[in-house]
PDB file of C-alpha atoms in Angstrom:
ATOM      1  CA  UNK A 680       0.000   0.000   0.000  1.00 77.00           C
ATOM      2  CA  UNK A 681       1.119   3.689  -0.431  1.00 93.00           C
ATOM      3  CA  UNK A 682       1.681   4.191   3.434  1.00 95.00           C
ATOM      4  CA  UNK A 683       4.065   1.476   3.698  1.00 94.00           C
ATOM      5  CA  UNK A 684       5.596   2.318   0.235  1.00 94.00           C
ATOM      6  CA  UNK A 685       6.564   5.778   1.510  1.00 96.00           C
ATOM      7  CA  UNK A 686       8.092   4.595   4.380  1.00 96.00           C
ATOM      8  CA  UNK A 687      10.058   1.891   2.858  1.00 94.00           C
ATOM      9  CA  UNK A 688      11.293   4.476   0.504  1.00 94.00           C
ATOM     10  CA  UNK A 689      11.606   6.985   3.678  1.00 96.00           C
ATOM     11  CA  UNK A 690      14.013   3.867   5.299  1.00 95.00           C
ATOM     12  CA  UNK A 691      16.143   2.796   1.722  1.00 91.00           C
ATOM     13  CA  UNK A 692      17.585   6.340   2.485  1.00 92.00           C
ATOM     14  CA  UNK A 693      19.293   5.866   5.955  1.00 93.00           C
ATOM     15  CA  UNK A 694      22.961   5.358   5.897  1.00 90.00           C
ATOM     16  CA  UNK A 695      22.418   2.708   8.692  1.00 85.00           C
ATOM     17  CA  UNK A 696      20.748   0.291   6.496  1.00 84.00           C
ATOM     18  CA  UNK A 697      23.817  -0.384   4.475  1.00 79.00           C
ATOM     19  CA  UNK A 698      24.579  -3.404   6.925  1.00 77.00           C
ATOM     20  CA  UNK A 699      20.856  -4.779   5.593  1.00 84.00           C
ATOM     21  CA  UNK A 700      20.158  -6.339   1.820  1.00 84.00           C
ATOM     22  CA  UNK A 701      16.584  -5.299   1.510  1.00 86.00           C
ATOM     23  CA  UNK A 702      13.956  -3.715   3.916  1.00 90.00           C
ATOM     24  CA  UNK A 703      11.205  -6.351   3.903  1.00 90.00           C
ATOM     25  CA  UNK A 704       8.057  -5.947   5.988  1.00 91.00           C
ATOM     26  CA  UNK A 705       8.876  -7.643   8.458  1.00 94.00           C
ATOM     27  CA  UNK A 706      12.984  -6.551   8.588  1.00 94.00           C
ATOM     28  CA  UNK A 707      13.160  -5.981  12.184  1.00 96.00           C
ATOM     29  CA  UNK A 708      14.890  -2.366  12.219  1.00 96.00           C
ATOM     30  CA  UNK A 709      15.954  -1.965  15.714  1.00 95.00           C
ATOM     31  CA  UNK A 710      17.610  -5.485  15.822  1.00 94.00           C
ATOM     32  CA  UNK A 711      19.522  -4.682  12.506  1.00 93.00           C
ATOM     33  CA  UNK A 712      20.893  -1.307  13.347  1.00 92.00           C
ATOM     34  CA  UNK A 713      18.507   0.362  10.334  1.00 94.00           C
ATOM     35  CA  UNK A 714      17.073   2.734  13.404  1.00 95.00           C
ATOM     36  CA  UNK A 715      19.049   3.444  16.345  1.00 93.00           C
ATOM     37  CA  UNK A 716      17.734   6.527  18.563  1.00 92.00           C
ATOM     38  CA  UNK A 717      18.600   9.379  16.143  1.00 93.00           C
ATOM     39  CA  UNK A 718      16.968   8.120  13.121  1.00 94.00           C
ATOM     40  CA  UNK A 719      14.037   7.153  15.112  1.00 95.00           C
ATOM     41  CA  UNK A 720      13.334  10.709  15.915  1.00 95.00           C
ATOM     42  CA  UNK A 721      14.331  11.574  12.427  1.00 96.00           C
ATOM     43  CA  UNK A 722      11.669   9.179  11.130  1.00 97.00           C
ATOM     44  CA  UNK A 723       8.781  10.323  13.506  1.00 97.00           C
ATOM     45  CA  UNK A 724       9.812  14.011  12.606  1.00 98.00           C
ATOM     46  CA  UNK A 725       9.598  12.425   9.140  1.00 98.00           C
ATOM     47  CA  UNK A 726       5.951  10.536   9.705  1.00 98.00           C
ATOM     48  CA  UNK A 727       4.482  13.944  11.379  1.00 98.00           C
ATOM     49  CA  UNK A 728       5.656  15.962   8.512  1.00 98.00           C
ATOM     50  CA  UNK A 729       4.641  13.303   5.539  1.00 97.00           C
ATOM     51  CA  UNK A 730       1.132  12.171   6.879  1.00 97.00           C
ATOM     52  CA  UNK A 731       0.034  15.509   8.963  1.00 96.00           C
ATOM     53  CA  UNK A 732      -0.082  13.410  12.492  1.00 97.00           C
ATOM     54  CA  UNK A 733       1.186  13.415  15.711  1.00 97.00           C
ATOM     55  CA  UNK A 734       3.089  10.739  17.282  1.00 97.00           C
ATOM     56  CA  UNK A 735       1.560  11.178  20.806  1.00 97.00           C
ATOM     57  CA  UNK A 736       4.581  10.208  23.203  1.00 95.00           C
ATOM     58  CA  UNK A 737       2.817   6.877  24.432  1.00 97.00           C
ATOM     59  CA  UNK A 738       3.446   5.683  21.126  1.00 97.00           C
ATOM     60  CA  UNK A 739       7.318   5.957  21.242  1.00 95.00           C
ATOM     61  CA  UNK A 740       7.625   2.280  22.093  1.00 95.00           C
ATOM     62  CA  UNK A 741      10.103  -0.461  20.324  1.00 95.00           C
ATOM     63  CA  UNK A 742       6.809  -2.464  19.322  1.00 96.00           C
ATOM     64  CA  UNK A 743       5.672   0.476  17.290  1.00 97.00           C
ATOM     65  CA  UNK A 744       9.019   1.106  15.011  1.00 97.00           C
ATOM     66  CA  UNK A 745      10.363  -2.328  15.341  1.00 97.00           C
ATOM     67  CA  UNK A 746       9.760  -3.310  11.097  1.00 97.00           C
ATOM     68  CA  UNK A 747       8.235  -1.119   8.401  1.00 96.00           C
ATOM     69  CA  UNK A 748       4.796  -2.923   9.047  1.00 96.00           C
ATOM     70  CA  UNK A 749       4.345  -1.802  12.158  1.00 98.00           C
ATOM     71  CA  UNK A 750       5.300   1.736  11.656  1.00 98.00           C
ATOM     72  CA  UNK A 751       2.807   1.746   8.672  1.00 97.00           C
ATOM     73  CA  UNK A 752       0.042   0.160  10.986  1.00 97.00           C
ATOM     74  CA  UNK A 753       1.055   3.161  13.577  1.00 98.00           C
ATOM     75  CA  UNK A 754       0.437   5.676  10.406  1.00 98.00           C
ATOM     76  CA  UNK A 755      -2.854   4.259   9.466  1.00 97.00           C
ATOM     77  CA  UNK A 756      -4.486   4.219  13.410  1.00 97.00           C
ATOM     78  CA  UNK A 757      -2.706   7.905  13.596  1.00 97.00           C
ATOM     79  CA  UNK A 758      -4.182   9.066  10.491  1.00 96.00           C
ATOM     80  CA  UNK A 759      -7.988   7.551  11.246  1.00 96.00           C
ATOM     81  CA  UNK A 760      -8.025   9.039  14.833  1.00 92.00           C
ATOM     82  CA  UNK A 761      -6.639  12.321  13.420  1.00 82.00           C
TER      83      UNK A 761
END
């Protein structure tokens, strides 16, 4: 879909992902060094900007930005409750 699309392409930019092959759905990010701390913030500064949401601060959990999935299922319940 076009949410997850955007974000994969958001991700394929990061200079830590050069350690991973391909970003899959399920790629866990966190475990693979693709998001350490500063390019989580980068990528919720990213998400806010892209999709006109706000990451409330409950949301800034591992579960939530652990694979490209789950940050697109974070987008979508963001955007409907918006």
């Amino acid at each position: 879909d076009t949410t997850y699309n955007i974000i994969g392409d958001w991700l394929s930019t990061l200079p830590t992902r050069s350690n991973v092959d391909a970003i899959e759905a399920e790629t866990d990010l966190i475990d693979t060094g693709v998001l350490d701390s500063i390019a989580v913030l980068d990528l919720i500064s990213f998400l806010e900007d892209r999709f006109k949401v706000m990451v409330p601060v409950e949301d800034f959990v591992p579960e939530n930005f652990r694979n490209s999935a789950a940050i697109s299922s974070l987008v979508k319940r963001l955007v409907e409750n918006a």
